[in-house]
Coordinates of C-alpha atoms in Angstrom, one line a residue:
M26 CA -23.2 32.6 -46.5
D27 CA -24.9 36.0 -46.6
S28 CA -28.3 34.3 -46.1
E29 CA -26.9 32.4 -43.0
E30 CA -25.6 35.7 -41.5
S31 CA -28.8 37.5 -42.1
F32 CA -30.7 34.6 -40.6
L33 CA -28.5 34.8 -37.4
H34 CA -28.9 38.6 -37.2
G35 CA -32.6 38.2 -37.5
L36 CA -32.9 36.0 -34.4
P37 CA -34.6 37.3 -31.3
T38 CA -32.3 39.3 -28.9
F39 CA -33.1 36.9 -26.0
T40 CA -30.4 34.2 -25.9
P41 CA -29.9 31.2 -23.6
A42 CA -27.7 31.5 -20.6
C43 CA -24.9 29.5 -22.3
L44 CA -24.5 32.2 -24.9
R45 CA -24.1 34.9 -22.3
L46 CA -21.0 33.4 -20.7
S47 CA -17.9 35.5 -20.6
N48 CA -15.1 34.8 -23.1
V49 CA -12.8 33.6 -20.3
L50 CA -15.3 31.0 -19.1
M51 CA -15.9 29.9 -22.7
E52 CA -12.2 29.4 -23.2
R53 CA -11.9 27.2 -20.1
I54 CA -14.9 25.1 -21.4
I55 CA -13.5 24.7 -24.9
R56 CA -10.0 23.8 -23.6
L57 CA -11.6 20.8 -21.9
L58 CA -12.7 19.4 -25.3
P59 CA -10.6 16.3 -26.1
T60 CA -9.6 17.0 -29.8
Q61 CA -8.8 19.9 -32.1
A62 CA -11.7 18.7 -34.3
D63 CA -14.2 19.2 -31.4
R64 CA -12.8 22.7 -30.8
Y65 CA -13.1 23.5 -34.5
E66 CA -16.8 22.5 -34.5
T67 CA -17.4 24.8 -31.6
C68 CA -16.5 27.7 -33.9
M69 CA -19.5 26.7 -36.1
I70 CA -22.1 26.5 -33.3
H71 CA -22.7 30.2 -32.7
P72 CA -20.8 33.4 -33.5
V73 CA -20.6 34.2 -29.8
W74 CA -18.4 31.2 -29.3
T75 CA -16.2 31.7 -32.3
T76 CA -13.6 34.1 -30.7
A77 CA -13.1 31.8 -27.7
A78 CA -12.8 28.7 -29.8
M79 CA -10.4 30.4 -32.2
N80 CA -8.1 31.5 -29.3
I81 CA -7.9 27.9 -28.0
L82 CA -7.4 26.4 -31.5
W83 CA -4.5 28.7 -32.1
E84 CA -2.9 27.8 -28.8
W85 CA -1.7 24.6 -30.4
P86 CA -1.6 24.7 -34.2
R87 CA -1.1 21.4 -36.1
F88 CA 0.5 21.0 -39.5
P89 CA -0.3 17.8 -41.4
N90 CA 1.9 19.0 -44.3
E91 CA 4.2 21.8 -45.6
N92 CA 1.3 23.6 -47.2
A93 CA -0.3 24.0 -43.8
I94 CA 2.9 25.6 -42.5
R95 CA 2.9 28.0 -45.4
A96 CA -0.7 29.0 -44.7
F97 CA 0.2 29.4 -41.0
L98 CA 3.1 31.7 -42.0
N99 CA 0.9 33.9 -44.2
T100 CA -1.7 34.1 -41.5
I101 CA 0.6 35.2 -38.6
R102 CA 2.1 37.9 -40.8
K103 CA -1.3 39.4 -41.4
H104 CA -3.0 38.8 -38.1
K105 CA -0.8 39.6 -35.1
R106 CA -3.7 38.7 -32.7
L107 CA -3.7 35.1 -33.9
A108 CA 0.1 34.9 -33.7
L109 CA 0.0 36.0 -30.1
A110 CA -2.5 33.3 -29.3
V111 CA 0.0 30.5 -30.1
R112 CA 1.3 28.8 -27.0
H113 CA 2.6 25.4 -28.2
L114 CA 4.4 25.2 -31.5
N115 CA 6.0 22.2 -33.2
L116 CA 7.9 23.1 -36.4
C117 CA 9.3 19.6 -36.8
S118 CA 7.6 17.2 -39.3
N119 CA 5.0 14.9 -38.0
N120 CA 5.5 12.7 -41.1
A121 CA 8.9 11.4 -40.0
P122 CA 9.1 7.6 -40.7
V123 CA 8.9 5.2 -37.8
S124 CA 11.2 2.2 -37.5
Q125 CA 9.5 -1.2 -37.7
H126 CA 11.5 -2.3 -34.7
Q127 CA 10.4 0.6 -32.7
N128 CA 8.3 -0.4 -29.6
N129 CA 5.0 1.3 -28.9
S130 CA 6.3 3.5 -26.2
N131 CA 9.2 4.8 -28.2
N132 CA 7.4 7.0 -30.6
D133 CA 8.3 10.5 -31.7
N134 CA 5.9 12.3 -29.4
D135 CA 7.7 14.5 -27.0
S136 CA 4.6 16.2 -25.7
N137 CA 3.9 13.3 -23.4
E138 CA 6.3 13.2 -20.4
N139 CA 6.6 9.4 -20.3
N140 CA 7.2 9.1 -24.0
A141 CA 9.8 11.9 -23.9
F142 CA 11.7 10.0 -21.3
Q143 CA 11.7 6.8 -23.2
L144 CA 12.6 8.3 -26.6
S145 CA 16.0 7.3 -28.1
T146 CA 18.1 10.2 -29.4
R147 CA 19.6 8.1 -32.1
L148 CA 16.2 7.0 -33.3
V149 CA 14.8 10.5 -33.4
L150 CA 17.7 11.8 -35.4
D151 CA 17.4 8.9 -37.8
Q152 CA 13.7 9.6 -38.3
H153 CA 14.2 13.3 -39.0
E154 CA 17.4 13.0 -41.0
A155 CA 15.5 13.6 -44.3
Y156 CA 14.4 17.1 -43.1
Q157 CA 17.9 18.6 -42.7
D158 CA 17.5 20.7 -45.9
S159 CA 13.8 21.2 -45.8
P160 CA 12.1 24.6 -45.4
L161 CA 11.2 23.6 -41.8
A162 CA 14.9 23.7 -40.9
S163 CA 15.5 27.1 -42.5
P164 CA 16.7 29.7 -40.0
L165 CA 14.7 32.4 -41.9
V166 CA 11.4 30.4 -41.4
I167 CA 12.1 29.6 -37.8
M168 CA 13.1 33.2 -36.8
T169 CA 10.1 34.7 -38.7
V170 CA 7.7 32.5 -36.8
L171 CA 9.4 33.2 -33.4
Q172 CA 9.4 37.0 -34.1
Q173 CA 5.6 36.9 -34.7
C174 CA 4.6 34.4 -32.0
E175 CA 6.1 36.0 -28.9
R176 CA 4.1 34.2 -26.3
I177 CA 5.1 30.6 -27.0
D178 CA 5.5 28.4 -24.0
T179 CA 6.5 25.1 -25.7
L180 CA 8.7 25.0 -28.9
S181 CA 10.1 22.2 -31.1
I182 CA 12.4 23.2 -33.9
Y183 CA 15.1 21.7 -36.2
G184 CA 18.7 22.8 -35.3
W185 CA 20.5 21.5 -38.4
Q186 CA 21.1 25.0 -39.8
L187 CA 21.0 27.1 -36.6
E188 CA 24.1 28.9 -35.4
A189 CA 24.8 30.3 -32.0
T190 CA 23.5 33.7 -33.1
H191 CA 20.1 32.1 -34.0
L192 CA 19.9 30.4 -30.6
R193 CA 20.5 33.7 -28.8
L194 CA 17.6 35.2 -30.7
I195 CA 15.3 32.6 -29.2
A196 CA 15.8 34.1 -25.7
T197 CA 15.3 37.6 -27.2
Y198 CA 12.0 36.7 -28.9
L199 CA 10.5 34.3 -26.4
S200 CA 10.7 35.7 -22.9
Q201 CA 8.0 33.2 -21.6
L202 CA 9.5 30.0 -23.0
H203 CA 9.1 27.0 -20.6
S204 CA 9.9 24.0 -22.9
L205 CA 12.4 23.8 -25.8
R206 CA 13.2 20.8 -28.1
I207 CA 15.9 21.0 -30.7
I208 CA 16.5 18.2 -33.2
G209 CA 19.9 18.2 -34.9
S210 CA 22.8 20.6 -34.8
P211 CA 25.3 21.9 -37.4
S212 CA 28.1 19.7 -36.2
A213 CA 26.0 16.5 -36.1
T214 CA 24.1 14.4 -38.6
A215 CA 21.7 11.6 -38.0
G216 CA 24.0 9.2 -39.5
N217 CA 26.9 9.8 -37.1
S218 CA 25.3 11.0 -34.0
S219 CA 27.8 9.1 -31.9
G220 CA 30.9 9.7 -34.0
S221 CA 31.5 13.5 -33.7
G222 CA 33.7 13.5 -30.6
N223 CA 36.6 15.2 -32.4
I224 CA 34.4 18.1 -33.5
K225 CA 34.1 21.0 -31.2
G226 CA 30.5 21.4 -30.2
I227 CA 28.5 24.6 -30.0
V228 CA 28.1 25.8 -26.4
L229 CA 24.4 26.5 -25.9
P230 CA 23.8 30.1 -25.0
P231 CA 21.4 31.1 -22.2
L232 CA 17.8 30.5 -23.4
A233 CA 15.2 32.3 -21.3
A234 CA 17.0 31.1 -18.2
S235 CA 14.5 32.4 -15.8
T236 CA 11.6 30.4 -17.1
L237 CA 12.9 27.4 -19.0
S238 CA 12.0 24.2 -17.2
K239 CA 12.3 21.6 -20.0
L240 CA 15.3 21.5 -22.4
H241 CA 15.5 18.5 -24.7
L242 CA 18.5 18.6 -27.1
Y243 CA 18.6 15.8 -29.7
A244 CA 21.9 17.1 -30.8
D245 CA 25.5 17.5 -29.7
Y246 CA 25.4 20.9 -28.1
T247 CA 27.6 21.4 -25.1
M248 CA 25.7 23.1 -22.3
L249 CA 26.3 24.6 -18.8
P250 CA 23.3 23.6 -16.6
S251 CA 24.0 26.4 -14.1
R252 CA 22.6 28.8 -16.7
Y253 CA 19.2 27.2 -16.3
M254 CA 18.4 27.0 -12.6
E255 CA 14.7 26.4 -13.2
L256 CA 15.3 23.2 -15.2
E257 CA 13.1 20.2 -14.3
S258 CA 13.8 18.0 -17.4
L259 CA 17.0 17.8 -19.4
R260 CA 18.2 15.8 -22.4
V261 CA 21.8 16.4 -23.5
S262 CA 24.5 14.7 -25.5
L263 CA 27.9 13.7 -24.0
S264 CA 29.6 13.3 -27.4
H265 CA 32.5 15.6 -26.7
P266 CA 35.4 14.8 -24.3
D267 CA 34.5 17.7 -22.0
S268 CA 30.7 17.3 -22.1
L269 CA 30.4 15.5 -18.8
D270 CA 32.7 17.9 -17.0
K271 CA 30.7 20.9 -18.2
L272 CA 27.5 19.2 -17.3
C273 CA 28.3 18.0 -13.7
R274 CA 31.5 19.6 -12.5
G275 CA 32.8 23.1 -11.6
H276 CA 29.4 24.6 -10.7
Q277 CA 28.8 26.5 -7.5
H278 CA 25.3 25.2 -6.9
P279 CA 23.5 21.9 -7.8
L280 CA 20.2 21.9 -9.7
P281 CA 17.7 20.6 -7.1
K282 CA 14.7 21.0 -9.4
V283 CA 15.8 18.6 -12.1
R284 CA 13.8 15.4 -11.9
E285 CA 14.5 14.0 -15.3
L286 CA 17.9 13.6 -17.0
M287 CA 18.5 11.9 -20.4
M288 CA 22.1 11.5 -21.8
A289 CA 23.1 10.4 -25.3
D290 CA 26.6 9.3 -26.4
T291 CA 27.3 8.4 -22.7
G292 CA 30.2 6.0 -23.2
I293 CA 32.0 4.6 -20.1
L294 CA 30.8 6.0 -16.8
L295 CA 33.1 5.4 -13.8
P296 CA 31.7 5.4 -10.2
G297 CA 33.1 9.0 -9.8
D298 CA 31.1 10.1 -12.9
I299 CA 27.9 8.7 -11.5
D300 CA 28.5 10.4 -8.1
S301 CA 29.1 13.7 -10.0
I302 CA 25.7 13.3 -11.8
F303 CA 23.8 12.7 -8.6
N304 CA 25.7 15.5 -6.8
M305 CA 24.7 17.9 -9.5
F306 CA 21.1 16.7 -9.7
P307 CA 20.4 15.5 -6.1
Q308 CA 16.6 15.0 -6.6
L309 CA 16.9 13.0 -9.8
E310 CA 13.9 10.7 -10.3
K311 CA 14.4 9.6 -13.9
L312 CA 17.7 8.7 -15.5
A313 CA 18.2 7.6 -19.1
M314 CA 21.7 6.7 -20.5
E315 CA 22.1 6.0 -24.2
D316 CA 25.1 4.6 -26.0
V317 CA 26.5 3.2 -22.8
K318 CA 29.7 1.2 -22.8
H319 CA 30.1 -1.6 -20.2
P320 CA 30.9 -1.7 -17.4
I321 CA 28.4 0.6 -15.7
A322 CA 28.8 1.5 -12.0
S323 CA 25.5 -0.2 -11.0
S324 CA 26.1 0.1 -7.2
C325 CA 26.4 3.9 -7.4
I326 CA 23.1 4.1 -9.3
V327 CA 21.1 1.9 -6.9
Q328 CA 22.4 3.9 -3.9
S329 CA 20.4 6.9 -5.0
E330 CA 17.6 7.7 -2.6
S331 CA 15.4 9.5 -5.2
L332 CA 15.9 7.5 -8.5
K333 CA 12.6 5.9 -9.5
H334 CA 13.0 5.2 -13.2
L335 CA 16.2 3.9 -15.0
I336 CA 16.9 3.4 -18.7
I337 CA 20.2 2.0 -20.0
R338 CA 20.8 1.7 -23.7
A339 CA 23.9 0.4 -25.4
V340 CA 24.7 -0.4 -29.0
T341 CA 25.5 -4.1 -29.6
D342 CA 28.8 -4.4 -31.5
N343 CA 31.0 -7.4 -30.8
N344 CA 34.2 -5.7 -32.1
A345 CA 33.5 -2.5 -30.2
H346 CA 32.8 -4.6 -27.1
D347 CA 36.1 -6.4 -27.4
D348 CA 38.0 -3.2 -28.0
D349 CA 36.4 -1.5 -25.0
K350 CA 37.3 -4.5 -22.8
Q351 CA 41.0 -4.3 -23.9
K352 CA 41.1 -0.6 -23.2
Q353 CA 39.5 -1.1 -19.8
Q354 CA 42.1 -3.8 -18.9
Q355 CA 44.9 -1.4 -20.0
Q356 CA 43.5 1.4 -17.9
Q357 CA 43.3 -0.9 -14.9
L358 CA 47.0 -1.8 -15.3
V359 CA 48.0 1.9 -15.5
Q360 CA 45.7 2.9 -12.7
P361 CA 45.3 0.0 -10.3
E362 CA 43.8 2.2 -7.6
N363 CA 40.8 2.9 -9.8
S364 CA 40.4 -0.8 -10.4
K365 CA 40.3 -1.5 -6.7
N366 CA 37.8 1.3 -6.2
N367 CA 35.6 -0.1 -8.9
E368 CA 35.7 -3.6 -7.2
K369 CA 34.9 -2.0 -3.8
E370 CA 31.9 -0.2 -5.2
D371 CA 30.4 -3.4 -6.5
D372 CA 31.3 -5.7 -3.7
D373 CA 28.9 -5.7 -0.8
D374 CA 25.2 -5.8 -1.2
S375 CA 24.5 -5.4 2.5
T376 CA 25.6 -1.8 2.5
Y377 CA 22.9 -0.7 0.0
P378 CA 20.0 1.5 1.2
Q379 CA 16.4 0.6 0.4
S380 CA 16.0 1.3 -3.3
V381 CA 13.0 3.3 -4.6
L382 CA 13.3 2.1 -8.2
H383 CA 9.9 1.7 -9.9
S384 CA 11.0 0.7 -13.4
I385 CA 14.1 -0.6 -15.2
F386 CA 14.6 -0.7 -18.9
I387 CA 17.9 -2.2 -20.3
E388 CA 18.5 -2.5 -24.0
N389 CA 21.4 -3.8 -26.2
C390 CA 23.5 -4.2 -23.1
R391 CA 26.0 -7.0 -22.2
I392 CA 25.0 -6.8 -18.6
Q393 CA 25.9 -9.8 -16.4
D394 CA 23.5 -11.5 -14.0
S395 CA 25.5 -10.1 -11.0
H396 CA 25.0 -6.5 -12.2
F397 CA 21.3 -7.0 -12.9
Q398 CA 20.9 -8.4 -9.4
R399 CA 22.3 -5.2 -8.0
Y400 CA 19.6 -3.2 -9.7
T401 CA 16.9 -5.4 -8.3
F402 CA 18.4 -5.9 -4.8
N403 CA 16.5 -4.5 -1.9
V404 CA 13.7 -3.1 -4.0
D405 CA 10.1 -3.3 -2.8
R406 CA 8.5 -0.8 -5.3
L407 CA 9.6 -2.2 -8.6
T408 CA 6.6 -2.5 -10.9
Q409 CA 8.2 -2.7 -14.4
I410 CA 11.2 -4.6 -15.9
R411 CA 11.9 -4.4 -19.6
L412 CA 14.9 -6.2 -21.1
H413 CA 15.7 -5.9 -24.8
N414 CA 18.6 -7.8 -26.5
C415 CA 20.7 -8.6 -23.4
P416 CA 22.6 -11.6 -24.6
S417 CA 24.6 -12.1 -21.4
L418 CA 21.6 -12.4 -19.0
T419 CA 20.5 -15.8 -18.0
D420 CA 17.6 -17.5 -16.2
D421 CA 19.6 -17.4 -13.0
C422 CA 18.9 -13.7 -12.4
F423 CA 15.2 -14.2 -12.5
I424 CA 15.2 -17.3 -10.5
R425 CA 17.0 -15.5 -7.7
L426 CA 14.7 -12.5 -8.1
C427 CA 11.6 -14.7 -7.7
H428 CA 13.0 -16.6 -4.7
D429 CA 14.7 -13.8 -2.8
E430 CA 12.7 -10.6 -3.5
M431 CA 9.2 -9.5 -2.7
I432 CA 8.4 -7.0 -5.4
P433 CA 5.0 -5.8 -6.8
L434 CA 6.0 -6.4 -10.4
E435 CA 3.2 -5.5 -12.8
E436 CA 4.9 -5.5 -16.2
L437 CA 7.6 -7.9 -17.5
E438 CA 9.0 -7.5 -21.0
I439 CA 11.8 -9.8 -22.3
V440 CA 12.8 -9.4 -25.9
G441 CA 15.8 -11.0 -27.7
C442 CA 17.3 -12.4 -24.5
I443 CA 18.5 -15.8 -25.8
H444 CA 19.4 -17.3 -22.4
I445 CA 16.1 -16.5 -20.7
G446 CA 13.3 -19.0 -21.2
N447 CA 11.6 -21.9 -19.5
P448 CA 13.2 -21.7 -16.1
T449 CA 12.2 -18.1 -15.7
V450 CA 8.6 -18.8 -16.7
R451 CA 8.4 -21.7 -14.2
A452 CA 10.0 -19.5 -11.4
L453 CA 7.4 -16.8 -12.1
T454 CA 4.6 -19.3 -11.9
Q455 CA 5.7 -20.4 -8.4
S456 CA 6.6 -17.0 -7.0
P457 CA 4.5 -14.3 -5.3
I458 CA 5.1 -12.1 -8.3
I459 CA 2.3 -14.0 -10.1
C460 CA -0.2 -12.2 -7.8
T461 CA 0.7 -8.7 -9.1
L462 CA 1.7 -9.3 -12.7
R463 CA -0.6 -7.6 -15.3
T464 CA 1.4 -7.7 -18.5
F465 CA 3.8 -10.4 -19.7
E466 CA 5.7 -10.2 -22.9
M467 CA 8.4 -12.5 -24.3
R468 CA 9.7 -12.2 -27.9
Y469 CA 12.4 -14.2 -29.6
S470 CA 14.2 -15.2 -26.4
G471 CA 15.2 -18.6 -24.9
H472 CA 13.4 -21.9 -25.3
L473 CA 9.8 -22.0 -24.1
R474 CA 7.5 -24.9 -24.0
P475 CA 3.7 -24.6 -24.5
E476 CA 3.1 -26.5 -21.3
D477 CA 5.1 -24.0 -19.2
A478 CA 3.5 -21.1 -21.0
F479 CA 0.0 -22.5 -20.2
E480 CA 0.8 -23.2 -16.6
F481 CA 2.0 -19.6 -16.2
I482 CA -1.1 -18.2 -17.8
N483 CA -3.4 -20.5 -15.8
A484 CA -1.7 -19.5 -12.5
A485 CA -1.6 -15.7 -13.2
S486 CA -5.2 -15.5 -14.6
A487 CA -6.5 -16.1 -11.1
Y488 CA -5.1 -12.7 -10.1
Q489 CA -4.5 -9.6 -12.3
L490 CA -3.0 -10.8 -15.6
S491 CA -4.7 -8.9 -18.5
R492 CA -2.3 -9.2 -21.4
V493 CA 0.1 -11.9 -22.7
I494 CA 2.4 -11.6 -25.7
I495 CA 4.6 -14.5 -26.8
T496 CA 6.0 -14.2 -30.3
G497 CA 8.9 -15.9 -32.1
Y498 CA 7.9 -19.4 -30.9
P499 CA 6.4 -21.5 -33.7
N500 CA 5.9 -24.4 -31.3
I501 CA 3.6 -22.3 -29.2
S502 CA 1.8 -20.6 -32.1
N503 CA 1.0 -24.0 -33.6
S504 CA -0.2 -25.5 -30.3
F505 CA -3.7 -25.3 -28.8
L506 CA -2.6 -21.9 -27.3
G507 CA -2.3 -20.3 -30.7
R508 CA -6.0 -20.9 -31.4
Y509 CA -6.9 -18.2 -28.9
S510 CA -4.5 -15.5 -30.2
V511 CA -5.9 -12.2 -31.5
E512 CA -2.8 -11.6 -33.6
K513 CA 0.1 -13.4 -35.1
G514 CA 2.1 -15.4 -32.6
L515 CA 0.4 -15.6 -29.2
V516 CA -1.3 -12.4 -28.2
L517 CA -4.0 -12.7 -25.5
D518 CA -6.1 -10.0 -24.0
Q519 CA -8.1 -10.5 -20.8
A520 CA -11.1 -12.0 -22.6
K521 CA -9.0 -14.5 -24.5
I522 CA -7.1 -15.5 -21.4
Q523 CA -10.4 -16.3 -19.7
S524 CA -11.6 -18.3 -22.7
L525 CA -8.4 -20.3 -22.7
I526 CA -8.6 -21.1 -19.0
Q527 CA -12.3 -22.1 -19.2
H528 CA -11.5 -24.5 -22.1
A529 CA -8.7 -26.0 -20.1
K530 CA -11.1 -26.7 -17.3
T531 CA -13.4 -28.8 -19.5
P532 CA -13.0 -32.5 -18.7
K533 CA -11.8 -34.9 -21.4
D534 CA -14.2 -37.3 -23.2
R535 CA -14.2 -40.7 -21.6
T536 CA -15.7 -44.2 -22.4
L537 CA -16.8 -46.4 -19.5
T538 CA -17.1 -50.2 -19.4
S539 CA -20.0 -51.8 -17.6
D540 CA -17.8 -52.7 -14.7
Q541 CA -16.7 -49.1 -14.5
V542 CA -20.3 -47.9 -14.5
V543 CA -21.0 -50.2 -11.5
K544 CA -18.0 -48.9 -9.6
L545 CA -19.0 -45.3 -10.4
A546 CA -22.6 -46.0 -9.0
K547 CA -21.1 -47.4 -5.8
A548 CA -18.7 -44.4 -5.5
L549 CA -21.7 -42.0 -5.9
D550 CA -23.8 -44.2 -3.6
V551 CA -26.7 -44.5 -6.1
D552 CA -28.5 -47.4 -7.7
V553 CA -26.9 -48.7 -10.9
R554 CA -30.3 -48.5 -12.7
Y555 CA -30.8 -44.9 -11.6
L556 CA -27.3 -44.0 -12.9
E557 CA -28.1 -45.6 -16.3
I558 CA -31.4 -43.7 -16.6
L559 CA -29.6 -40.5 -15.8
M560 CA -26.9 -41.1 -18.4
D561 CA -29.5 -42.0 -21.0
Q562 CA -31.4 -38.7 -20.4
I563 CA -28.3 -36.7 -20.8
Q564 CA -27.5 -38.5 -24.1
V565 CA -31.0 -37.8 -25.3
I566 CA -30.8 -34.1 -24.6
F567 CA -27.4 -33.9 -26.3
L568 CA -28.7 -35.8 -29.3
S569 CA -31.7 -33.6 -29.8
V570 CA -29.5 -30.5 -29.7
F571 CA -27.2 -32.0 -32.2
L572 CA -30.0 -33.0 -34.6
S573 CA -31.6 -29.5 -34.4
C574 CA -28.3 -27.9 -35.3
H575 CA -27.8 -30.4 -38.1
T576 CA -31.3 -29.7 -39.5
E577 CA -30.6 -25.9 -39.4
K578 CA -27.4 -26.4 -41.3
K579 CA -29.1 -28.5 -44.0
A580 CA -31.8 -25.8 -44.3
L581 CA -29.1 -23.1 -44.7
N582 CA -27.3 -25.2 -47.3
L583 CA -30.6 -25.6 -49.2
C584 CA -31.3 -21.9 -49.2
R585 CA -27.8 -21.2 -50.4
G586 CA -28.5 -23.6 -53.3
W587 CA -31.6 -21.6 -54.3
L588 CA -29.6 -18.4 -54.4
F589 CA -27.1 -19.8 -56.9
V590 CA -29.5 -21.7 -59.2

C-alpha cells in the first residue's frame, strides 16, 4: 500500500482535464453510474475521485447482513461526515423470505413506485415477521442511527417495538424527511394483521409534516392526514372501527396533492365511504384496497374523474363470505333506505362519465360479472387487466367486453378464474383487442383447448404480441404447442411465437397419384412431362442434402467410437 501511495505521489503534476473537475461535477457523474459496485470501483481509479465517490456511496448504504449493519453503526459513530452523507436508509432486512405464490410485481421493494403500489400489506408483514425481536427492530439501534444521520430523505424501519415517544423523535432528528416506511407496530403482529380491531391503535404523531410526501405504514397505526398536507403517497390500515372516520372525515381541508392511496384491513365500504375517500383525496390517481369484503360500491369508484389505477384484494373464505352476506341482509332490513341507495348507485350505466382507468387488478374477490362490467364500462384507456382467483367471474364478462368496448388492452392476466376459458380466448381472437395485446397470461383457469390457444396466438402474432404464458393445462403442454415453450407449461417469448407460427405455415406432406399429377399440370398450365422433370429435380436436391447429413452423422459416430476405444 505504501509503495502504491508513493508511486501516485511521484506522478507528474500535470493531470488530465477529467481529474481537474470540481467535486460537485464528479458527484453528478458518479451518481449516473448504474450500480453501487460501479461507484465503489470509481473510488479506486484515482485519489482525486475518492471523496466524490464516497459521498455518493454513502447516500444509499446497503446491508447484506447484520454484520454490515454493525460495521455501519461503528462507522457513523466515529465519522460524522459520513453519517451526514446518508440520504436513503433501509433498516429492514433484505433477506426476508418471499412467498412461492408471490407474483413478480409483488416483491418487497418499496423503492420503486409501481412496486410499492402493488405490494400487499399482509404479505410484507408475513415476510418480516421473523424480525420482530431482531436487533434491527430495537429502538436503541434505530434512534442511534437517526441521531447520527440527520439528513435522511428516505427511511424504512421496523415498528414492532416503537412507542409513540420514539415516533415523535423521528420528527425531531430528521427535519428533511420526505419518505417514511414503517413495518409493524406494537399492537399488531404479522399473524393477525386483520384481527386487531378491538385493540386501540397508536395515533401517529406529526412526522416532519412540512416535508413528508410519502408515508407507508405496514401496521395498524391510526393517523390524521390533515397533519401531513404535503403527502403524495399514503399507505394506511383501517383495522380499527374509527380508522376510516379519522382518515376521511372531520377535516377542514382535503389533501389535493395525494395521488396514491393504499388501504389495508378495508372491510365493507359503502357508497358514502367511497365518496368520503374521493372528497378527502380529490386528485387520487392510484387506489389499492386490501382485505375488502363484498359488496364494493363499484359505481362510485368508476365515477372518479382522476382514478387511473385500481387494485382490489380480498381474502377468500367461504364461511366469512356467508357470514358477511347474512350481516348485509340484516343491515338492509334494519336500514332499508341504505339498501335503496346502494341499488340506485349501481343501477344505471348511462349516467357514468368517461372513465380514465388505465389498469385494474382484482384478487381473491367474489366479484360478479355485472360489477366487473361497471369497472370496464365506458373506458377507452384501459391497458391492463389482472384477475387472480375470482371464482364468480365467467366468460360472459369478457365476451361483452370484446364485443361492446374499444379498449387499447396491452396486458391480460387471468389466474385461478375457474369459469373463464375457451369462450374468452375465442372472443379475444375475433375482437379489435387482438391488435394491441402484448402480454397474455392464463394460469389454472377454465377449460382451454390447444386449437383455441393456437388460433389466438396465430391471430395476435401479426400485431404486437410478445409474450404468452399458459400453465396448468396438461393438454396444452403435451400438444405440439408445448415443444416451443422455454419453461414448464407453455411460456413463449417473441422469438418462440414466431417459430411456432412459421412451423404452422409449413404445408403438410402429400402423396399424389398419376391422375392427380395430370390435373395439377393442367391447373398450373404446364406440360405434364415438364412438371415430372421439375419434381424429379427437387427430389434429387433433397436426397443429396439428406445423404450428406447422413454421411456426416456416420463420421461423427465413427470419431466418437475412436475416443472410447
